[in-house]
Amino acid sequence: EIVLTQSPATLSLSPGEGATLSCRASQSVSYYLGWYQQKPGQAPRLLIYDVSKRAPGIPARFSGSGSGTDFTLTISSLEPEDFAVYYCQHRINWPHTFGQGTKVEI
Amino acid sequence: QVQVVESGGGVVQPGRSLRLSCAASGFTFRSHGMHWVRQAPSKALEWVAVIWDDGINKYYADSVKGRFTISRDNSKSTAYLQMDSLRAEDTAVYYCARMGLAGYLDYWGQGTLVTVSS
């Protein structure tokens, strides 16, 4: 199965700063890579699909990039509601594994 | 509006069984695949299983293969996860999610907690 490795495990930032989260795949997932946000006590929410496409209702400050094995989620300027855990997930083959998550904390 | 609601969680002894349900509304259920994803306490998300819209194609994580069975009843807009031979390591919140936007999980339920303990 494809292993997704996210880094860093924790990112400590202040509101207004930019955030760069990384997701590396153990083999190519082409462009079949998505990002989810999860806040404490809540279900995950789809942010980005197919590397760079924003899901409906997702603010423009969230953007994704990359291809093959290396991917990045960028939050241009952190809002208070953006402090959460972020997971990447591939869907090129089964199982559709998730990364271990990056926590963005204040 | 799209809603996905899980139920059936609880405390169960190791080796016993439990069936989770996922009731969907607000969309054409028979046109969408459905996933189960779990999250052990303070751990990452773990994809568990998927069933296609027609109920024929199914895939499982290796960790549950042979013990868990996913199914659906399109007439009831409900998906199920039959969990047999439960182990302590199956303790988690189990989420049901719709296979939607480009094949990703675009709507999630709030989850149901399964605790496997003697």
mmCIF file of N, CA, C and O in Angstrom, chain A residues 1 31-34 36 38 41-44 46 49-51 55-56 87 89 91 94-96 98-100, chain B residues 35 37 39 43-47 50 52 59-62 95 99 101-106 108-111:
data_model
loop_
_atom_site.group_PDB
_atom_site.id
_atom_site.type_symbol
_atom_site.label_atom_id
_atom_site.label_comp_id
_atom_site.label_asym_id
_atom_site.label_seq_id
_atom_site.Cartn_x
_atom_site.Cartn_y
_atom_site.Cartn_z
ATOM 1 N N GLU A 1 0.827 -1.183 0.000
ATOM 2 C CA GLU A 1 0.000 0.000 0.000
ATOM 3 C C GLU A 1 0.878 1.256 0.000
ATOM 4 O O GLU A 1 2.041 1.219 0.405
ATOM 5 N N TYR A 31 -2.033 12.789 -9.876
ATOM 6 C CA TYR A 31 -2.665 13.990 -9.301
ATOM 7 C C TYR A 31 -3.809 13.632 -8.360
ATOM 8 O O TYR A 31 -4.620 14.478 -7.996
ATOM 9 N N TYR A 32 -3.869 12.363 -7.942
ATOM 10 C CA TYR A 32 -4.985 11.897 -7.116
ATOM 11 C C TYR A 32 -4.702 12.095 -5.632
ATOM 12 O O TYR A 32 -4.600 11.130 -4.860
ATOM 13 N N LEU A 33 -4.620 13.351 -5.221
ATOM 14 C CA LEU A 33 -4.258 13.667 -3.859
ATOM 15 C C LEU A 33 -5.195 14.751 -3.327
ATOM 16 O O LEU A 33 -5.429 15.774 -3.987
ATOM 17 N N GLY A 34 -5.734 14.514 -2.137
ATOM 18 C CA GLY A 34 -6.636 15.483 -1.519
ATOM 19 C C GLY A 34 -6.180 15.845 -0.123
ATOM 20 O O GLY A 34 -5.325 15.173 0.471
ATOM 21 N N TYR A 36 -7.706 17.227 3.788
ATOM 22 C CA TYR A 36 -8.842 17.372 4.673
ATOM 23 C C TYR A 36 -8.413 18.156 5.910
ATOM 24 O O TYR A 36 -7.271 18.057 6.358
ATOM 25 N N GLN A 38 -9.471 18.814 9.982
ATOM 26 C CA GLN A 38 -10.267 18.295 11.094
ATOM 27 C C GLN A 38 -10.034 19.144 12.335
ATOM 28 O O GLN A 38 -8.896 19.301 12.779
ATOM 29 N N GLY A 41 -13.116 17.329 17.931
ATOM 30 C CA GLY A 41 -14.493 16.916 18.132
ATOM 31 C C GLY A 41 -15.365 16.971 16.899
ATOM 32 O O GLY A 41 -16.575 16.759 16.995
ATOM 33 N N GLN A 42 -14.760 17.245 15.742
ATOM 34 C CA GLN A 42 -15.534 17.347 14.510
ATOM 35 C C GLN A 42 -15.076 16.318 13.492
ATOM 36 O O GLN A 42 -13.972 15.777 13.576
ATOM 37 N N ALA A 43 -15.940 16.070 12.524
ATOM 38 C CA ALA A 43 -15.580 15.222 11.406
ATOM 39 C C ALA A 43 -14.631 15.971 10.475
ATOM 40 O O ALA A 43 -14.619 17.206 10.438
ATOM 41 N N PRO A 44 -13.830 15.240 9.710
ATOM 42 C CA PRO A 44 -12.986 15.902 8.710
ATOM 43 C C PRO A 44 -13.832 16.609 7.651
ATOM 44 O O PRO A 44 -14.991 16.264 7.430
ATOM 45 N N LEU A 46 -13.443 18.057 3.548
ATOM 46 C CA LEU A 46 -12.639 18.109 2.327
ATOM 47 C C LEU A 46 -12.309 19.552 1.974
ATOM 48 O O LEU A 46 -13.201 20.391 1.852
ATOM 49 N N TYR A 49 -9.040 18.806 -3.627
ATOM 50 C CA TYR A 49 -9.045 17.513 -4.312
ATOM 51 C C TYR A 49 -8.250 17.614 -5.600
ATOM 52 O O TYR A 49 -8.055 18.705 -6.140
ATOM 53 N N ASP A 50 -7.775 16.465 -6.068
ATOM 54 C CA ASP A 50 -6.949 16.423 -7.268
ATOM 55 C C ASP A 50 -5.846 17.486 -7.234
ATOM 56 O O ASP A 50 -5.669 18.263 -8.181
ATOM 57 N N VAL A 51 -5.122 17.502 -6.119
ATOM 58 C CA VAL A 51 -3.934 18.336 -5.874
ATOM 59 C C VAL A 51 -4.254 19.802 -5.615
ATOM 60 O O VAL A 51 -3.765 20.379 -4.649
ATOM 61 N N ALA A 55 -12.541 22.532 -2.844
ATOM 62 C CA ALA A 55 -13.908 22.047 -2.703
ATOM 63 C C ALA A 55 -14.841 23.255 -2.556
ATOM 64 O O ALA A 55 -14.390 24.349 -2.163
ATOM 65 N N PRO A 56 -16.112 23.073 -2.857
ATOM 66 C CA PRO A 56 -17.054 24.194 -2.740
ATOM 67 C C PRO A 56 -17.036 24.822 -1.355
ATOM 68 O O PRO A 56 -17.024 24.114 -0.340
ATOM 69 N N TYR A 87 -4.962 16.496 7.006
ATOM 70 C CA TYR A 87 -4.581 15.184 6.503
ATOM 71 C C TYR A 87 -4.575 15.191 4.980
ATOM 72 O O TYR A 87 -5.465 15.754 4.348
ATOM 73 N N GLN A 89 -4.693 12.555 1.607
ATOM 74 C CA GLN A 89 -5.187 11.226 1.252
ATOM 75 C C GLN A 89 -5.052 11.052 -0.258
ATOM 76 O O GLN A 89 -5.329 11.969 -1.028
ATOM 77 N N ARG A 91 -6.034 8.710 -3.804
ATOM 78 C CA ARG A 91 -7.102 7.833 -4.290
ATOM 79 C C ARG A 91 -6.702 7.152 -5.611
ATOM 80 O O ARG A 91 -7.549 6.815 -6.412
ATOM 81 N N TRP A 94 -6.368 1.127 -4.197
ATOM 82 C CA TRP A 94 -6.846 0.748 -2.869
ATOM 83 C C TRP A 94 -5.717 0.072 -2.084
ATOM 84 O O TRP A 94 -4.946 -0.696 -2.639
ATOM 85 N N PRO A 95 -5.627 0.409 -0.797
ATOM 86 C CA PRO A 95 -6.473 1.284 -0.002
ATOM 87 C C PRO A 95 -6.136 2.769 -0.173
ATOM 88 O O PRO A 95 -4.979 3.108 -0.412
ATOM 89 N N HIS A 96 -7.135 3.601 -0.047
ATOM 90 C CA HIS A 96 -6.957 5.045 -0.136
ATOM 91 C C HIS A 96 -6.426 5.558 1.204
ATOM 92 O O HIS A 96 -7.152 6.129 1.991
ATOM 93 N N PHE A 98 -4.473 7.554 4.291
ATOM 94 C CA PHE A 98 -4.288 8.918 4.764
ATOM 95 C C PHE A 98 -2.859 9.073 5.299
ATOM 96 O O PHE A 98 -2.229 8.094 5.729
ATOM 97 N N GLY A 99 -2.387 10.314 5.314
ATOM 98 C CA GLY A 99 -1.159 10.623 6.027
ATOM 99 C C GLY A 99 -1.446 10.670 7.519
ATOM 100 O O GLY A 99 -2.601 10.549 7.957
ATOM 101 N N GLN A 100 -0.413 10.866 8.311
ATOM 102 C CA GLN A 100 -0.566 10.838 9.766
ATOM 103 C C GLN A 100 -0.982 12.188 10.328
ATOM 104 O O GLN A 100 -1.239 12.308 11.527
ATOM 105 N N HIS B 35 -18.041 5.262 2.033
ATOM 106 C CA HIS B 35 -16.842 4.823 2.738
ATOM 107 C C HIS B 35 -17.084 4.741 4.240
ATOM 108 O O HIS B 35 -17.929 5.446 4.787
ATOM 109 N N VAL B 37 -14.446 5.244 7.530
ATOM 110 C CA VAL B 37 -13.118 5.684 7.968
ATOM 111 C C VAL B 37 -13.147 5.683 9.490
ATOM 112 O O VAL B 37 -14.159 6.065 10.088
ATOM 113 N N GLN B 39 -11.033 6.434 13.406
ATOM 114 C CA GLN B 39 -10.000 7.231 14.068
ATOM 115 C C GLN B 39 -9.904 6.781 15.512
ATOM 116 O O GLN B 39 -10.807 7.038 16.324
ATOM 117 N N LYS B 43 -5.458 9.567 17.440
ATOM 118 C CA LYS B 43 -4.671 9.036 16.321
ATOM 119 C C LYS B 43 -5.158 9.619 14.990
ATOM 120 O O LYS B 43 -6.119 10.381 14.945
ATOM 121 N N ALA B 44 -4.469 9.217 13.933
ATOM 122 C CA ALA B 44 -4.802 9.716 12.598
ATOM 123 C C ALA B 44 -6.011 8.985 12.025
ATOM 124 O O ALA B 44 -6.445 7.947 12.542
ATOM 125 N N LEU B 45 -6.527 9.516 10.955
ATOM 126 C CA LEU B 45 -7.600 8.851 10.231
ATOM 127 C C LEU B 45 -7.078 7.583 9.579
ATOM 128 O O LEU B 45 -5.949 7.538 9.087
ATOM 129 N N GLU B 46 -7.925 6.555 9.560
ATOM 130 C CA GLU B 46 -7.570 5.299 8.894
ATOM 131 C C GLU B 46 -8.741 4.899 8.001
ATOM 132 O O GLU B 46 -9.850 4.655 8.486
ATOM 133 N N TRP B 47 -8.500 4.809 6.707
ATOM 134 C CA TRP B 47 -9.536 4.358 5.791
ATOM 135 C C TRP B 47 -9.823 2.882 6.051
ATOM 136 O O TRP B 47 -8.897 2.082 6.227
ATOM 137 N N VAL B 50 -14.905 0.568 1.494
ATOM 138 C CA VAL B 50 -15.732 1.310 0.547
ATOM 139 C C VAL B 50 -16.662 0.343 -0.167
ATOM 140 O O VAL B 50 -16.314 -0.828 -0.370
ATOM 141 N N TRP B 52 -19.250 0.397 -3.663
ATOM 142 C CA TRP B 52 -19.652 1.164 -4.829
ATOM 143 C C TRP B 52 -21.163 1.382 -4.820
ATOM 144 O O TRP B 52 -21.901 0.741 -4.065
ATOM 145 N N TYR B 59 -14.000 -2.757 -1.260
ATOM 146 C CA TYR B 59 -12.593 -2.877 -0.907
ATOM 147 C C TYR B 59 -12.444 -2.642 0.591
ATOM 148 O O TYR B 59 -13.225 -1.901 1.189
ATOM 149 N N TYR B 60 -11.398 -3.293 1.162
ATOM 150 C CA TYR B 60 -11.175 -3.206 2.596
ATOM 151 C C TYR B 60 -9.719 -2.909 2.896
ATOM 152 O O TYR B 60 -8.817 -3.302 2.150
ATOM 153 N N ALA B 61 -9.476 -2.275 4.026
ATOM 154 C CA ALA B 61 -8.116 -2.164 4.542
ATOM 155 C C ALA B 61 -7.656 -3.541 4.995
ATOM 156 O O ALA B 61 -8.471 -4.360 5.455
ATOM 157 N N ASP B 62 -6.368 -3.808 4.880
ATOM 158 C CA ASP B 62 -5.841 -5.109 5.302
ATOM 159 C C ASP B 62 -6.140 -5.388 6.768
ATOM 160 O O ASP B 62 -6.342 -6.543 7.147
ATOM 161 N N TYR B 95 -16.419 6.828 11.153
ATOM 162 C CA TYR B 95 -17.108 7.799 10.317
ATOM 163 C C TYR B 95 -17.588 7.130 9.027
ATOM 164 O O TYR B 95 -16.872 6.326 8.426
ATOM 165 N N MET B 99 -18.752 9.051 -1.122
ATOM 166 C CA MET B 99 -17.807 9.191 -2.225
ATOM 167 C C MET B 99 -18.439 10.184 -3.183
ATOM 168 O O MET B 99 -19.430 9.885 -3.845
ATOM 169 N N LEU B 101 -17.212 14.291 -4.752
ATOM 170 C CA LEU B 101 -16.445 15.144 -5.645
ATOM 171 C C LEU B 101 -15.183 14.446 -6.156
ATOM 172 O O LEU B 101 -14.265 14.175 -5.385
ATOM 173 N N ALA B 102 -15.164 14.105 -7.430
ATOM 174 C CA ALA B 102 -14.008 13.475 -8.068
ATOM 175 C C ALA B 102 -13.555 12.216 -7.335
ATOM 176 O O ALA B 102 -12.400 11.832 -7.441
ATOM 177 N N GLY B 103 -14.442 11.577 -6.601
ATOM 178 C CA GLY B 103 -14.098 10.350 -5.906
ATOM 179 C C GLY B 103 -13.582 10.548 -4.501
ATOM 180 O O GLY B 103 -13.239 9.573 -3.827
ATOM 181 N N TYR B 104 -13.537 11.776 -4.023
ATOM 182 C CA TYR B 104 -13.084 12.042 -2.669
ATOM 183 C C TYR B 104 -14.263 12.004 -1.707
ATOM 184 O O TYR B 104 -15.413 11.945 -2.101
ATOM 185 N N LEU B 105 -13.962 12.060 -0.401
ATOM 186 C CA LEU B 105 -14.977 11.965 0.636
ATOM 187 C C LEU B 105 -15.495 13.369 0.929
ATOM 188 O O LEU B 105 -14.859 14.124 1.675
ATOM 189 N N ASP B 106 -16.648 13.701 0.338
ATOM 190 C CA ASP B 106 -17.067 15.100 0.389
ATOM 191 C C ASP B 106 -18.111 15.417 1.460
ATOM 192 O O ASP B 106 -18.309 16.585 1.779
ATOM 193 N N TRP B 108 -19.305 13.942 5.399
ATOM 194 C CA TRP B 108 -18.999 13.016 6.483
ATOM 195 C C TRP B 108 -20.069 13.106 7.562
ATOM 196 O O TRP B 108 -20.632 14.176 7.810
ATOM 197 N N GLY B 109 -20.311 11.980 8.227
ATOM 198 C CA GLY B 109 -21.137 12.015 9.418
ATOM 199 C C GLY B 109 -20.307 12.468 10.609
ATOM 200 O O GLY B 109 -19.109 12.722 10.494
ATOM 201 N N GLN B 110 -20.952 12.538 11.766
ATOM 202 C CA GLN B 110 -20.262 12.972 12.981
ATOM 203 C C GLN B 110 -19.562 11.819 13.702
ATOM 204 O O GLN B 110 -18.821 12.047 14.659
ATOM 205 N N GLY B 111 -19.795 10.617 13.239
ATOM 206 C CA GLY B 111 -19.076 9.475 13.786
ATOM 207 C C GLY B 111 -19.827 8.782 14.908
ATOM 208 O O GLY B 111 -20.689 9.363 15.570
#
